[in-house]
Every structure is written in structure tokens, then in C-alpha cells.
Short mmCIF file of C-alpha atoms and ligand atoms in Angstrom, two decimals:
data_model
loop_
_atom_site.label_atom_id
_atom_site.label_comp_id
_atom_site.label_asym_id
_atom_site.label_seq_id
_atom_site.Cartn_x
_atom_site.Cartn_y
_atom_site.Cartn_z
CA MET I 1 -0.01 -0.06 -0.05
CA SER I 2 1.22 3.49 -0.86
CA LYS I 3 2.32 5.66 1.93
CA GLY I 4 1.49 8.70 -0.03
CA THR I 5 2.35 10.56 -3.11
CA ILE I 6 5.44 12.76 -3.44
CA LEU I 7 6.00 15.19 -6.28
CA VAL I 8 9.73 15.36 -6.87
CA VAL I 9 10.83 18.63 -8.62
CA GLU I 10 14.37 18.21 -9.79
CA ASP I 11 16.00 18.94 -13.12
CA GLU I 12 19.05 16.72 -12.74
CA SER I 13 17.88 13.33 -13.86
CA ASP I 14 20.44 11.26 -11.98
CA ILE I 15 19.40 12.86 -8.65
CA GLU I 16 15.80 12.50 -9.58
CA GLU I 17 16.27 8.76 -10.34
CA LEU I 18 18.11 8.32 -7.01
CA ILE I 19 15.30 9.93 -5.12
CA ARG I 20 12.68 8.01 -6.96
CA TYR I 21 14.50 4.77 -6.25
CA HIS I 22 14.51 5.39 -2.40
CA LEU I 23 11.02 6.73 -2.32
CA GLU I 24 9.43 3.90 -4.20
CA ARG I 25 11.39 1.33 -2.18
CA GLU I 26 9.68 2.86 0.82
CA ASN I 27 6.30 2.52 -0.88
CA TYR I 28 5.72 6.15 -1.82
CA ARG I 29 4.17 6.92 -5.05
CA VAL I 30 6.48 9.27 -7.03
CA LEU I 31 5.64 11.99 -9.56
CA ALA I 32 8.43 14.00 -10.96
CA THR I 33 9.26 17.01 -13.16
CA GLY I 34 12.22 19.02 -13.88
CA SER I 35 10.35 22.18 -14.61
CA GLY I 36 9.10 24.72 -12.09
CA GLU I 37 6.03 25.77 -14.18
CA GLU I 38 5.14 22.09 -14.67
CA ALA I 39 5.52 21.50 -10.87
CA VAL I 40 2.87 24.17 -10.13
CA LYS I 41 0.39 22.62 -12.54
CA MET I 42 1.10 19.04 -11.34
CA THR I 43 0.57 20.16 -7.74
CA LYS I 44 -2.83 21.67 -8.46
CA ARG I 45 -3.81 18.78 -10.64
CA GLU I 46 -2.58 15.83 -8.58
CA ARG I 47 -2.56 17.14 -5.02
CA PRO I 48 0.46 15.21 -3.83
CA ASP I 49 0.94 14.76 -0.15
CA LEU I 50 4.27 16.49 -0.29
CA VAL I 51 6.42 18.41 -2.72
CA LEU I 52 10.14 17.83 -2.73
CA LEU I 53 11.44 20.93 -4.44
CA ASP I 54 14.89 21.57 -5.79
CA LEU I 55 15.60 25.28 -5.61
CA MET I 56 17.85 25.61 -8.65
CA LEU I 57 15.73 25.00 -11.62
CA PRO I 58 15.77 26.37 -15.19
CA GLY I 59 13.10 28.89 -15.78
CA MET I 60 10.79 29.32 -12.85
CA ASP I 61 13.04 28.61 -9.82
CA GLY I 62 12.18 26.80 -6.73
CA LEU I 63 11.58 29.87 -4.58
CA GLU I 64 9.19 31.15 -7.16
CA VAL I 65 7.42 27.73 -7.15
CA CYS I 66 7.22 27.86 -3.36
CA ARG I 67 5.78 31.40 -3.51
CA THR I 68 3.23 30.46 -6.04
CA LEU I 69 2.10 27.40 -4.26
CA ARG I 70 1.79 29.21 -0.96
CA ALA I 71 -0.33 32.08 -2.53
CA ASP I 72 -2.87 29.53 -3.83
CA SER I 73 -5.49 28.49 -1.29
CA GLN I 74 -6.18 25.25 -2.99
CA VAL I 75 -2.70 23.80 -2.49
CA ARG I 76 -1.14 26.11 0.15
CA GLN I 77 -1.43 23.44 2.89
CA ILE I 78 0.64 20.81 0.82
CA PRO I 79 4.01 20.47 2.65
CA ILE I 80 7.11 21.49 0.71
CA VAL I 81 10.58 20.27 1.55
CA MET I 82 13.33 22.17 -0.35
CA LEU I 83 16.31 20.40 -1.83
CA THR I 84 19.36 22.84 -1.79
CA ALA I 85 23.10 23.01 -2.17
CA ARG I 86 24.83 23.64 1.11
CA SER I 87 25.99 27.05 -0.12
CA GLU I 88 22.45 28.35 -0.73
CA GLU I 89 21.97 29.49 2.88
CA ALA I 90 20.19 32.72 1.85
CA ASP I 91 17.84 30.79 -0.41
CA ILE I 92 17.09 28.34 2.49
CA VAL I 93 16.16 31.23 4.79
CA ALA I 94 14.05 32.83 1.93
CA GLY I 95 12.30 29.48 1.25
CA LEU I 96 11.47 28.90 4.89
CA GLU I 97 10.10 32.35 5.14
CA LEU I 98 7.89 31.72 2.07
CA GLY I 99 6.41 28.79 3.92
CA ALA I 100 8.55 25.79 2.94
CA ASP I 101 8.39 23.26 5.77
CA ASP I 102 11.94 22.00 5.92
CA TYR I 103 14.91 21.55 3.66
CA VAL I 104 17.55 18.88 2.87
CA THR I 105 20.97 19.82 1.45
CA LYS I 106 22.74 18.07 -1.36
CA PRO I 107 24.61 15.84 -1.30
CA PHE I 108 22.15 13.96 1.07
CA ARG I 109 22.11 10.57 2.64
CA PRO I 110 18.91 8.77 1.61
CA ARG I 111 18.25 7.73 5.20
CA VAL I 112 18.35 11.45 6.24
CA LEU I 113 16.00 12.42 3.38
CA LEU I 114 13.49 9.80 4.13
CA ALA I 115 13.54 10.75 7.84
CA ARG I 116 12.97 14.38 6.94
CA LEU I 117 10.05 13.58 4.62
CA ARG I 118 8.56 11.20 7.20
CA ALA I 119 8.66 13.83 9.84
CA VAL I 120 6.98 16.49 7.68
CA LEU I 121 4.31 14.04 6.49
CA ARG I 122 3.62 13.04 10.06
CA ARG I 123 2.91 16.64 11.04
CA GLY I 124 0.51 16.75 8.25
CA VAL I 125 -2.02 19.44 7.47
CA GLY I 126 -3.53 22.25 9.49
CA GLU I 127 -0.62 23.31 11.75
CA GLY I 128 -2.26 26.90 11.80
CA GLU I 129 -3.63 28.60 14.89
CA ARG I 130 -4.77 26.66 17.89
CA LYS I 131 -6.83 27.48 20.82
CA ASP I 132 -5.40 28.38 24.25
CA GLU I 133 -7.34 25.60 25.79
CA GLU I 134 -5.45 22.96 23.83
CA ALA I 135 -3.88 19.94 25.75
CA PRO I 136 -0.47 20.35 27.23
CA LEU I 137 2.40 19.84 25.04
CA SER I 138 4.88 17.18 25.99
CA TYR I 139 8.25 16.13 24.63
CA LYS I 140 10.85 13.95 26.20
CA GLY I 141 9.98 14.54 29.84
CA LEU I 142 9.01 18.18 29.30
CA THR I 143 5.40 19.34 29.76
CA VAL I 144 4.02 22.57 28.82
CA ASP I 145 0.59 23.80 30.20
CA LEU I 146 -0.34 26.46 27.77
CA GLY I 147 -3.32 27.89 29.62
CA ARG I 148 -1.41 28.30 32.81
CA HIS I 149 2.01 29.16 31.14
CA GLN I 150 3.67 26.50 33.22
CA VAL I 151 6.70 24.36 32.27
CA GLU I 152 7.68 21.15 34.00
CA LEU I 153 10.84 19.22 33.25
CA ARG I 154 10.67 15.55 34.65
CA GLY I 155 8.06 16.84 37.17
CA LYS I 156 10.05 19.91 38.31
CA ARG I 157 8.75 23.38 37.60
CA VAL I 158 11.10 25.51 35.33
CA SER I 159 10.61 29.26 35.47
CA LEU I 160 10.77 30.95 32.06
CA THR I 161 10.28 34.52 30.90
CA LEU I 162 7.37 35.13 28.59
CA THR I 163 9.77 35.38 25.56
CA GLU I 164 11.53 32.09 26.48
CA PHE I 165 8.17 30.42 27.10
CA ASN I 166 6.87 31.52 23.61
CA ILE I 167 10.03 30.41 21.81
CA LEU I 168 9.83 26.99 23.53
CA VAL I 169 6.12 26.56 22.66
CA HIS I 170 6.81 27.50 19.05
CA LEU I 171 9.57 24.97 18.73
CA LEU I 172 7.71 22.29 20.63
CA ARG I 173 4.69 22.47 18.16
CA SER I 174 6.81 21.23 15.27
CA PRO I 175 9.77 19.08 16.45
CA GLY I 176 12.19 18.49 13.58
CA ARG I 177 11.14 21.60 11.79
CA VAL I 178 13.68 24.37 11.49
CA PHE I 179 12.54 27.94 11.97
CA THR I 180 14.50 31.05 10.97
CA ARG I 181 15.17 33.72 13.60
CA TYR I 182 12.78 35.89 11.75
CA GLN I 183 9.95 33.31 11.85
CA ILE I 184 10.57 32.96 15.60
CA LEU I 185 10.52 36.63 16.01
CA ASP I 186 7.32 37.01 13.94
CA ARG I 187 5.52 34.51 16.19
CA ILE I 188 6.43 36.01 19.55
CA GLN I 189 6.07 39.52 18.59
CA GLY I 190 2.99 41.12 20.12
CA HIS I 191 3.73 39.36 23.36
CA ASP I 192 6.83 41.10 24.12
CA SER I 193 8.01 44.12 22.27
CA TYR I 194 11.62 45.17 21.59
CA VAL I 195 12.79 41.70 20.69
CA LEU I 196 15.38 42.19 17.98
CA ASP I 197 16.62 39.73 15.55
CA ARG I 198 19.89 38.92 17.26
CA THR I 199 18.43 38.88 20.68
CA ILE I 200 16.65 35.72 19.68
CA ASP I 201 20.02 33.97 20.05
CA VAL I 202 20.36 35.47 23.61
CA HIS I 203 16.79 34.18 24.61
CA VAL I 204 17.60 30.78 23.14
CA ALA I 205 20.82 30.59 25.05
CA ALA I 206 19.05 31.53 28.21
CA LEU I 207 16.29 29.05 27.51
CA ARG I 208 18.70 26.26 27.01
CA LYS I 209 20.62 27.12 30.21
CA LYS I 210 17.41 26.91 32.29
CA LEU I 211 16.59 23.51 30.66
CA GLY I 212 19.90 22.00 31.65
CA SER I 213 20.67 18.84 29.69
CA PHE I 214 17.38 19.03 28.00
CA GLY I 215 18.60 22.23 26.36
CA SER I 216 20.65 20.25 23.87
CA ASN I 217 17.47 19.27 22.18
CA ILE I 218 17.32 22.80 20.82
CA GLU I 219 19.59 22.64 17.88
CA THR I 220 21.30 25.64 16.09
CA VAL I 221 21.06 25.29 12.45
CA ARG I 222 24.01 27.33 11.30
CA GLY I 223 23.14 30.39 9.18
CA VAL I 224 19.47 29.49 9.24
CA GLY I 225 17.92 29.36 12.71
CA TYR I 226 16.82 26.83 15.29
CA ARG I 227 14.96 23.48 15.48
CA LEU I 228 13.94 21.10 18.14
CA LYS I 229 15.43 17.68 17.56
CA ASP I 230 12.89 15.25 16.12
CA ALA I 231 11.51 13.13 18.93
CA1 LIG U 301 18.75 21.69 -9.98
#
């Protein structure tokens, strides 16, 4: 039985074939194209469960594809994982801010690629806004009571500032997903004014310290931002 349909957008045919081989072996149904324009059409027509999108494409590039898909209410909820060269840090950041869910750098190990895709598929649709009354978040011994703004680590209360609390909640809602500093900032603004871009790093450092050994679950993704290790 198929685990879902993945649209692979990659103009280099050897890489496309390699990805196809690994995905099909894991029982995904694979659609593929090397053209950005075609990728947009196929996404609208076929509604894949995920789009794996190379950023460097002839003609319409990956960022433009990402922007177009995210602007279309019919397909904007379909997860996008970008495929990039390691040197394309600025593009990675731009893509995440356009709404891509995650990225994998080339050359990639098939196991890493598959794990990343699985994590994104598992998170699924409708990550949007949630109510304050939602159930507590828990992750590896950490529990966050959203209504009461309380954090417990292995049963012991941890005292956080409002900004630290908001950053933690934001990361906890999507383990494995990388967020740029700007995305984190955007989420926590309105709660606490005068939080500047670089001060995110200071807040994260303070948060890690308060969480002790658990703090290492918050990973720095160099040049990009932060992510909570996939559980
Ligand atoms: Ca390419």
C-alpha cells in the first residue's frame, strides 16, 4: 500500500532517479518533473501529499514555485521540503520564510532525506492557529501547560520569561522543523515588544541554560535558525 504521493521537482535526472529509487522502495508513489512551471500545474492537478522541491531549476526557480504554491488557497497546505546546495543559505532562509516546511542539503544521505520527509508528512495538514485551551504539549519529559503558562521538566517546575516560554512553545509544536530567527521573532512579537533579531540568540541561550541537559534538544542550524530535535 502506498504511504502517499510525493512530487519530486528536480531537473538533474540522476538525482531525480536516485530519489525515486529510495522513495519507491519505501512505498511512496512518485511523480516527477524538472520544470518549475510544470511543478505548479502538477501540484494543482494531482494534489500530492508532499512536494520535494529543488531550488535551482531552469526557468521558474524553486523559490518562485514555493511562493506560487503558498499563494494558492487550493494547495497552500501541501507540505514543501526544499532540496538545496549547502552554499544556498540565503535561499534556504528565503524558502522557509515563504512557507517551505523544511529543507535537505545536497549531497544528502537517503536515510536523512527519508526521515525528514516522514517527519513532515507526520505533522500533516493544518498546523495553523490553535486554541489556548489545547492539551498540554509534551516532549521527552518536558510538559508545557499552555493555559497556565507552566513548564515542567521531569516533574520539576522551570521558570521561564514570557519570551522564552513563547520560543519554547513555538519549537515544541513542530519538532524537527527548522525555524529562521525571523519566523520565531514574528511568532513571539505582540507578546513582548523590543525583541530584535539577534536577541533571539540570547533568549535561546538563556532558555537552553534553564533547561539544563534537555537544552541540547534545541539545535542551532548554522546560518538559518533553530529546530527542536525530532523526537
Ligand atoms: Ca537543479
